[in-house]
mmCIF file of C-alpha atoms in Angstrom:
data_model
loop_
_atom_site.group_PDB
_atom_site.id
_atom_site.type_symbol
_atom_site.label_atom_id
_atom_site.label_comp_id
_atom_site.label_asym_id
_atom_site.label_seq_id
_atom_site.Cartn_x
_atom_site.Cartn_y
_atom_site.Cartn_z
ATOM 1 C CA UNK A 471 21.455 1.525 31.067
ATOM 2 C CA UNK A 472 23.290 3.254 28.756
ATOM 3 C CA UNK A 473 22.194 5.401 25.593
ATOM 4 C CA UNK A 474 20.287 4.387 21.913
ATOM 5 C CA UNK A 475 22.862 5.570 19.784
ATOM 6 C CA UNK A 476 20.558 7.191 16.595
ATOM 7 C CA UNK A 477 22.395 7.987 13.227
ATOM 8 C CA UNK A 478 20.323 9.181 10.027
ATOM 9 C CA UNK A 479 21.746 9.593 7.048
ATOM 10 C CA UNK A 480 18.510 10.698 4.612
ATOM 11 C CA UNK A 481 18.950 13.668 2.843
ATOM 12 C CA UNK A 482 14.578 13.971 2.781
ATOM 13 C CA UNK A 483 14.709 15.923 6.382
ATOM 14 C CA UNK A 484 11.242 15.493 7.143
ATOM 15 C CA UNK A 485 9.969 13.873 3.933
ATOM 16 C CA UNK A 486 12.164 10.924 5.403
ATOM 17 C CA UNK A 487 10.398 7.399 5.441
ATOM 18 C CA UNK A 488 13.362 6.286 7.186
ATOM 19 C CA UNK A 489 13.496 9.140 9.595
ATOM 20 C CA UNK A 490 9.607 8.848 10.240
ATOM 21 C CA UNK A 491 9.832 5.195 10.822
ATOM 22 C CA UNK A 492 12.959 5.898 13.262
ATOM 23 C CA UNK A 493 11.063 8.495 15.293
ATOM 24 C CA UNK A 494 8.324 5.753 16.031
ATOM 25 C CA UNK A 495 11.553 3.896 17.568
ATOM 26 C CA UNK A 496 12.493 6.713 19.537
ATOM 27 C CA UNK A 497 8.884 7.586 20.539
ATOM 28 C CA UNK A 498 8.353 3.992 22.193
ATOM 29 C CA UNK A 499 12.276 4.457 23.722
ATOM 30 C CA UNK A 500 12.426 5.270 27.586
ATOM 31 C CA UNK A 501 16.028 5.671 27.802
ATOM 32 C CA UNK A 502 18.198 8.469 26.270
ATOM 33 C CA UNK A 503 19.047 9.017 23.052
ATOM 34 C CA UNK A 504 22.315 10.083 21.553
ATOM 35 C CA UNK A 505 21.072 11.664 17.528
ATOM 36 C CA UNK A 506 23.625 12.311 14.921
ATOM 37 C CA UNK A 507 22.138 13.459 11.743
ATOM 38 C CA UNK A 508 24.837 12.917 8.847
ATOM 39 C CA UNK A 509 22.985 14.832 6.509
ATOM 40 C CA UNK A 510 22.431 18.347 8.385
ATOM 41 C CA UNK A 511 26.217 17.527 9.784
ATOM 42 C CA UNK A 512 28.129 15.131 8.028
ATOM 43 C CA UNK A 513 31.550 13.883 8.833
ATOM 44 C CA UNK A 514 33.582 13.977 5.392
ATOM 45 C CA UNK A 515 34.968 11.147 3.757
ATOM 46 C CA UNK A 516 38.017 9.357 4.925
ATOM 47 C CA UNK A 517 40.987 10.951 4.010
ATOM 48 C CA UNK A 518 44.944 10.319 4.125
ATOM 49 C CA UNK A 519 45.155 12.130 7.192
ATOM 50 C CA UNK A 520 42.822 10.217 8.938
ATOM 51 C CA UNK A 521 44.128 6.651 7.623
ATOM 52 C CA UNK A 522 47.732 7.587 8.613
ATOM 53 C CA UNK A 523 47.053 8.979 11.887
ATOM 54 C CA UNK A 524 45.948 5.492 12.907
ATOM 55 C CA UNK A 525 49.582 4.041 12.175
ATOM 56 C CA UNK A 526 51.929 7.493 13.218
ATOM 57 C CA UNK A 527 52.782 7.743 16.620
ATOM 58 C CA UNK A 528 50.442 10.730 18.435
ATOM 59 C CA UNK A 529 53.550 12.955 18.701
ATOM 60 C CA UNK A 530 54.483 12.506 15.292
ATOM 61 C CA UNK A 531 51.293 13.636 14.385
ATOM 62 C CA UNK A 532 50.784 16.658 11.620
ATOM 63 C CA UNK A 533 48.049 18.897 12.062
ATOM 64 C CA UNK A 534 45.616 17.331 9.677
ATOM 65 C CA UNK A 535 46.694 14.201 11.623
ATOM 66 C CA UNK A 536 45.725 15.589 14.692
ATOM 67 C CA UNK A 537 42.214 17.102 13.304
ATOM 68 C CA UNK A 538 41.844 13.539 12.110
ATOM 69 C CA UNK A 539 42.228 11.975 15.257
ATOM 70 C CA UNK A 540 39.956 14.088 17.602
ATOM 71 C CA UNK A 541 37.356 13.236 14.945
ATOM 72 C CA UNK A 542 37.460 9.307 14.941
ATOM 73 C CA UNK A 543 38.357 9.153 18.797
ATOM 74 C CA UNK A 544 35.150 11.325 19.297
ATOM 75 C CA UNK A 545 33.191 9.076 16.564
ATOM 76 C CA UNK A 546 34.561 5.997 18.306
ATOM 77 C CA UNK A 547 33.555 6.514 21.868
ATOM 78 C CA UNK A 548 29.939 7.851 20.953
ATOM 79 C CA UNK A 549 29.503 4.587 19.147
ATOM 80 C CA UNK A 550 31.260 2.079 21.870
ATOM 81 C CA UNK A 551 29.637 3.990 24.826
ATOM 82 C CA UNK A 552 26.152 2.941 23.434
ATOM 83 C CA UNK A 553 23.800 -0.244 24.590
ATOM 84 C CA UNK A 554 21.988 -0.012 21.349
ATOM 85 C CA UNK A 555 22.013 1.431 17.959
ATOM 86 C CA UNK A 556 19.450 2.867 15.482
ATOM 87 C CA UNK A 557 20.625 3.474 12.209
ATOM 88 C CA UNK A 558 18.114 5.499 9.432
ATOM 89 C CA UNK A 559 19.653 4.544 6.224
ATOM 90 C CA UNK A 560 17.620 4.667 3.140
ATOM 91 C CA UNK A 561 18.283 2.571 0.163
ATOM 92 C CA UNK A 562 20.051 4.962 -2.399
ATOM 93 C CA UNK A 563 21.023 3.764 -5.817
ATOM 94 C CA UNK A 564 20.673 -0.432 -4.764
ATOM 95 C CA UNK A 565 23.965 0.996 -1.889
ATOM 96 C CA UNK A 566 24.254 3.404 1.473
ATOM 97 C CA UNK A 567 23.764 7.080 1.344
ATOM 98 C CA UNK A 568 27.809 7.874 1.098
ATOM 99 C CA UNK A 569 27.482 10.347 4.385
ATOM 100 C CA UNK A 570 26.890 6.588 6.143
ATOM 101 C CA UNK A 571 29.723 5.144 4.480
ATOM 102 C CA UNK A 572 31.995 8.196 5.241
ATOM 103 C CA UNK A 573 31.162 7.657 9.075
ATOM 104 C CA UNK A 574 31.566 4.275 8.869
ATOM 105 C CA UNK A 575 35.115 4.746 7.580
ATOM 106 C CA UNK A 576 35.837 7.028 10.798
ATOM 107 C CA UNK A 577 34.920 4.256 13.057
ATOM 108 C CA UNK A 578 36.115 1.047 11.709
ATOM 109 C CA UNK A 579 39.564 0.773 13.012
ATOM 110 C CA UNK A 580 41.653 -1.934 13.512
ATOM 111 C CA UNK A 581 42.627 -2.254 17.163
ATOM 112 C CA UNK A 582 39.241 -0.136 18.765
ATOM 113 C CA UNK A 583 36.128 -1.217 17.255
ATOM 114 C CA UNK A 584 37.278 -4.895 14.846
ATOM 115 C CA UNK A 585 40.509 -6.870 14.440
ATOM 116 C CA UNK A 586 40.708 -7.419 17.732
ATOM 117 C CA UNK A 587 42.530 -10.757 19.314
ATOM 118 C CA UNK A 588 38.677 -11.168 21.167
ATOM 119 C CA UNK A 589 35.325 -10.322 20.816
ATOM 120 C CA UNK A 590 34.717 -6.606 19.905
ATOM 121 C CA UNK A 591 33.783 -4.138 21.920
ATOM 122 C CA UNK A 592 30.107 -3.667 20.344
ATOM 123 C CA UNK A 593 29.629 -7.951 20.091
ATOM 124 C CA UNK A 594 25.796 -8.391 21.033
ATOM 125 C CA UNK A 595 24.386 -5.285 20.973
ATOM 126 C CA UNK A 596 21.214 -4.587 19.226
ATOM 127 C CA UNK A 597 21.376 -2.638 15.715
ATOM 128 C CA UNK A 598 17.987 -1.654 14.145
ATOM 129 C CA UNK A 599 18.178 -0.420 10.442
ATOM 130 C CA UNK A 600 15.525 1.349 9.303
ATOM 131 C CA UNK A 601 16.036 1.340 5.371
ATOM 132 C CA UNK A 602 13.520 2.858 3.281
ATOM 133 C CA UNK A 603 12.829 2.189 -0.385
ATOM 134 C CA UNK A 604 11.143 3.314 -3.404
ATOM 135 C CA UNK A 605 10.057 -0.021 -4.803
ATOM 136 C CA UNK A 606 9.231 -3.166 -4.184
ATOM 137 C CA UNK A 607 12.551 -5.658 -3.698
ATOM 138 C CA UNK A 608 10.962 -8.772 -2.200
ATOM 139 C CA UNK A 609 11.045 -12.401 -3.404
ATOM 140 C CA UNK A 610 9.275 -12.239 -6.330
ATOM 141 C CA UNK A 611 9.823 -8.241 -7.110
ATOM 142 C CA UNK A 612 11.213 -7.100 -10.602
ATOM 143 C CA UNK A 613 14.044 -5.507 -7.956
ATOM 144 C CA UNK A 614 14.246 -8.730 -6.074
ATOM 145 C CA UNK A 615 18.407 -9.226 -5.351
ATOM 146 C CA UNK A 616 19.480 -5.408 -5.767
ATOM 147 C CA UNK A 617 19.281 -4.520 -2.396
ATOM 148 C CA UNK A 618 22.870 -3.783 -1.751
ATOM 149 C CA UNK A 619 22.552 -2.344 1.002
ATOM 150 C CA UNK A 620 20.761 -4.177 4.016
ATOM 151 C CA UNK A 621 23.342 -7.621 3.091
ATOM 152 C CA UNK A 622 26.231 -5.257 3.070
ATOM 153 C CA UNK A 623 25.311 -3.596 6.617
ATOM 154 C CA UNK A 624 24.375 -7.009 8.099
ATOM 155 C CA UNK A 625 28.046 -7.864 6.894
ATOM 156 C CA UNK A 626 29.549 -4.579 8.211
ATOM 157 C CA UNK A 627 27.975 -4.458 11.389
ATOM 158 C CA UNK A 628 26.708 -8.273 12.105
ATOM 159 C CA UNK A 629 30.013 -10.411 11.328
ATOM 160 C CA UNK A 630 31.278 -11.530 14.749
ATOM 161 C CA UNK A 631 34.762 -10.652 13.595
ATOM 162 C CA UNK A 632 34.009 -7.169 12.784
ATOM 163 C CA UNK A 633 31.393 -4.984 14.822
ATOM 164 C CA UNK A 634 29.950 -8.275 15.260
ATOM 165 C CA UNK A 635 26.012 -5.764 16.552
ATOM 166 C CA UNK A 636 22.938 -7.996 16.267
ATOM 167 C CA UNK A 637 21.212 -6.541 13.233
ATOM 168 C CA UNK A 638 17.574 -6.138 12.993
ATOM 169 C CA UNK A 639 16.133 -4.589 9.907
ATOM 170 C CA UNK A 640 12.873 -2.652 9.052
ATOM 171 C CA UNK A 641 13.001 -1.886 5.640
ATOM 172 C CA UNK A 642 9.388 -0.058 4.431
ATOM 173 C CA UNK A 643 9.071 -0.366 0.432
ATOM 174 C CA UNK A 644 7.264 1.128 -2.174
ATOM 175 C CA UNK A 645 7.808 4.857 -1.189
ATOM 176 C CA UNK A 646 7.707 5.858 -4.517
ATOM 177 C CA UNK A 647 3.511 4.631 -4.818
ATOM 178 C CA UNK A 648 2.214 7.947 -3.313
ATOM 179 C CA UNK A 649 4.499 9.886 -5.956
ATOM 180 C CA UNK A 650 4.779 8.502 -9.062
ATOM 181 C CA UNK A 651 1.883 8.077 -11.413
ATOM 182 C CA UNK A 652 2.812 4.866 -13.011
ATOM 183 C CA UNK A 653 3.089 3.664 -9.394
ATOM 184 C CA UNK A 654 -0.065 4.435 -8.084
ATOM 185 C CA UNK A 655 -1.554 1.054 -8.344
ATOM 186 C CA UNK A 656 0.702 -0.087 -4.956
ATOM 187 C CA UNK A 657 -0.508 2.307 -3.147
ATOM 188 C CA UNK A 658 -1.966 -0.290 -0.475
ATOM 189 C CA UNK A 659 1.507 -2.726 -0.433
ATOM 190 C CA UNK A 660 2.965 0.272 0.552
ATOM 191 C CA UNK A 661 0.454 1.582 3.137
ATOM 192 C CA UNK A 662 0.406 -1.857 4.360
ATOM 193 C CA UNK A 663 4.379 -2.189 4.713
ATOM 194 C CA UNK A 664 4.940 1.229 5.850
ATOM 195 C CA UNK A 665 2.166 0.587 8.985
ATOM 196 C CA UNK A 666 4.403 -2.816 9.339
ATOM 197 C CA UNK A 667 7.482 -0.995 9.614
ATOM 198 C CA UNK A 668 6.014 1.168 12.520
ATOM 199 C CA UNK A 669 4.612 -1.173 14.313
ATOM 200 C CA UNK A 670 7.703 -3.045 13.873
ATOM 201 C CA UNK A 671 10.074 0.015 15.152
ATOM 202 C CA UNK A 672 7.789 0.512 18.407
ATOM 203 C CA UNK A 673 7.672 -3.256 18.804
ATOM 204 C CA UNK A 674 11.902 -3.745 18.563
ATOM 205 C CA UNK A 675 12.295 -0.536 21.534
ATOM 206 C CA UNK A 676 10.175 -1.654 23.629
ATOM 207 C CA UNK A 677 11.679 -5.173 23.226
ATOM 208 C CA UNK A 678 15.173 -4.205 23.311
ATOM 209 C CA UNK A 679 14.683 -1.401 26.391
ATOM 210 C CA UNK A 680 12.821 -4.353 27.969
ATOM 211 C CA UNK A 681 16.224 -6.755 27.610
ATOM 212 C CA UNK A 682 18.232 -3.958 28.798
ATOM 213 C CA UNK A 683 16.357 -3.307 32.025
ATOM 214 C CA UNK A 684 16.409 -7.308 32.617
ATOM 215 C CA UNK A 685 19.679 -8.770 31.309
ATOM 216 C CA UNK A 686 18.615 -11.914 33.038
ATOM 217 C CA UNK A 687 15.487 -12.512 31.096
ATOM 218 C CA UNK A 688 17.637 -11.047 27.303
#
C-alpha cells in the first residue's frame, strides 16, 4: 500500500492535543508515514506568482513563477501519491490555523487535484481530522454552531466535486479545563472526550490499514 500522508498545523509543538491525539494514529499505523509539520516549516500563503503560474505557459514562466511551481507540483504529488490522510488541525478562532489554509491554497488546483471532467484523483480515500478545542461545542454547548472549521474541511476535502476524501473527524473538546480556573469544573468531560478521541484515532488506523490490506472486504 501506499503512504498515511500526516500534516499538523498546531503551533503547541508538544503541548498539542491535536498532535498527541494524531501520534496515537500513527502509533496503531503499520504502514509508512509521510509527516509535514506546517508549523516548524510552513509553506507561505498563496501568492500572485503561484496563482499565475497555473495559467502561463512553463516557458513563459518568471522566476517567482518558477519557485512557485516546484512548490505546488511538489505539494501536489505528496498529497495524490497517498492512500490515506491525517490531518492535525486544531480549532483556532471558530476557523483553520492559516499555515493549513496556506497549504491548502498550494494544492487545490483546477485541472490536478478538483475541476476535473471525472472523479478526482483523491475520490475515496480516507481523511482523519484530528481537531482539538478549548471548549465545549456540542449540541447543547454555549459554543454549539461556531465550529467553523470541521463543516468547512468536510466541504473542502469531502465534496465529490472537489477532493471529494472520505472525512472522518476526532475532534477532543474542552482543552482549556486543565488550564483555566473558571474551567476547572469540566475537568472529567474533557478527560472523558480526550480518552474518546484516542481510542477513536487507534480504532480509525487500524480500521483503515485493515481496508487497505483487503480492498475486497473495504
Amino acid at each position: 500500500m501506499s503512504y498515511l500522508l500526516r500534516i499538523d498545523a498546531s503551533a503547541s509543538g508538544d503541548a498539542s492535543v491535536s498532535r498527541k491525539v494524531a501520534d496515537s494514529f500513527t502509533a496503531a499505523w503499520a504502514g509508512d508515514v509521510v509527516h509535514r509539520d506546517l508549523a516548524l516549516d510552513p509553506v507561505g500563503h498563496l501568492d500572485a506568482a503561484g496563482i499565475l503560474s497555473r495559467t502561463t505557459p512553463a516557458d513563459e514562466h518568471t522566476p517567482e513563477q518558477k519557485a512557485a511551481a516546484r512548490l505546488q507540483d511538489e505539494l501536489v504529488e505528496e498529497f495524490l501519491g497517498a492512500a490515506a490522510y491525517l490531518f492535525a488541525v486544531p480549532l483556532y478562532n471558530y476557523a483553520m490555523p492559516s499555515v493549513f489554509k496556506a497549504w491548502l491554497d498550494h494544492v487545490m488546483i483546477v485541472g490536478r487535484t478538483i475541476g476535473l471532467p471525472g472523479p478526482a484523483p483523491s475520490a475515496g480515500r480516507p481523511a482523519v481530522v484530528v481537531s482539538a478545542r478549548g471548549g465545549g461545542y456540542g449540541p447543547g454547548a454555549p459554543q454549539h454552531g461556531k465550529d467553523f472549521l470541521i463543516p468547512a474541511l468536510e466541504t473542502i476535502l469531502g465534496d465529490p466535486r472537489l477532493m471529494a476524501l472520505d472525512v472522518r473527524p476526532i475532534t477532543p473538546e474542552l482543552t482549556y479545563a486543565p488550564t483555566v480556573p473558571s474551567l476547572g469544573h469540566l475537568l472529567p468531560q474533557h478527560r472523558a472526550s480526550l480518552e474518546e478521541a484516542h481510542a477513536q484515532a487507534r480504532r480509525q488506523a487500524l480500521e483503515i490499514a485493515g481496508a487497505a490490506a483487503n480492498p475486497a472486504t473495504a
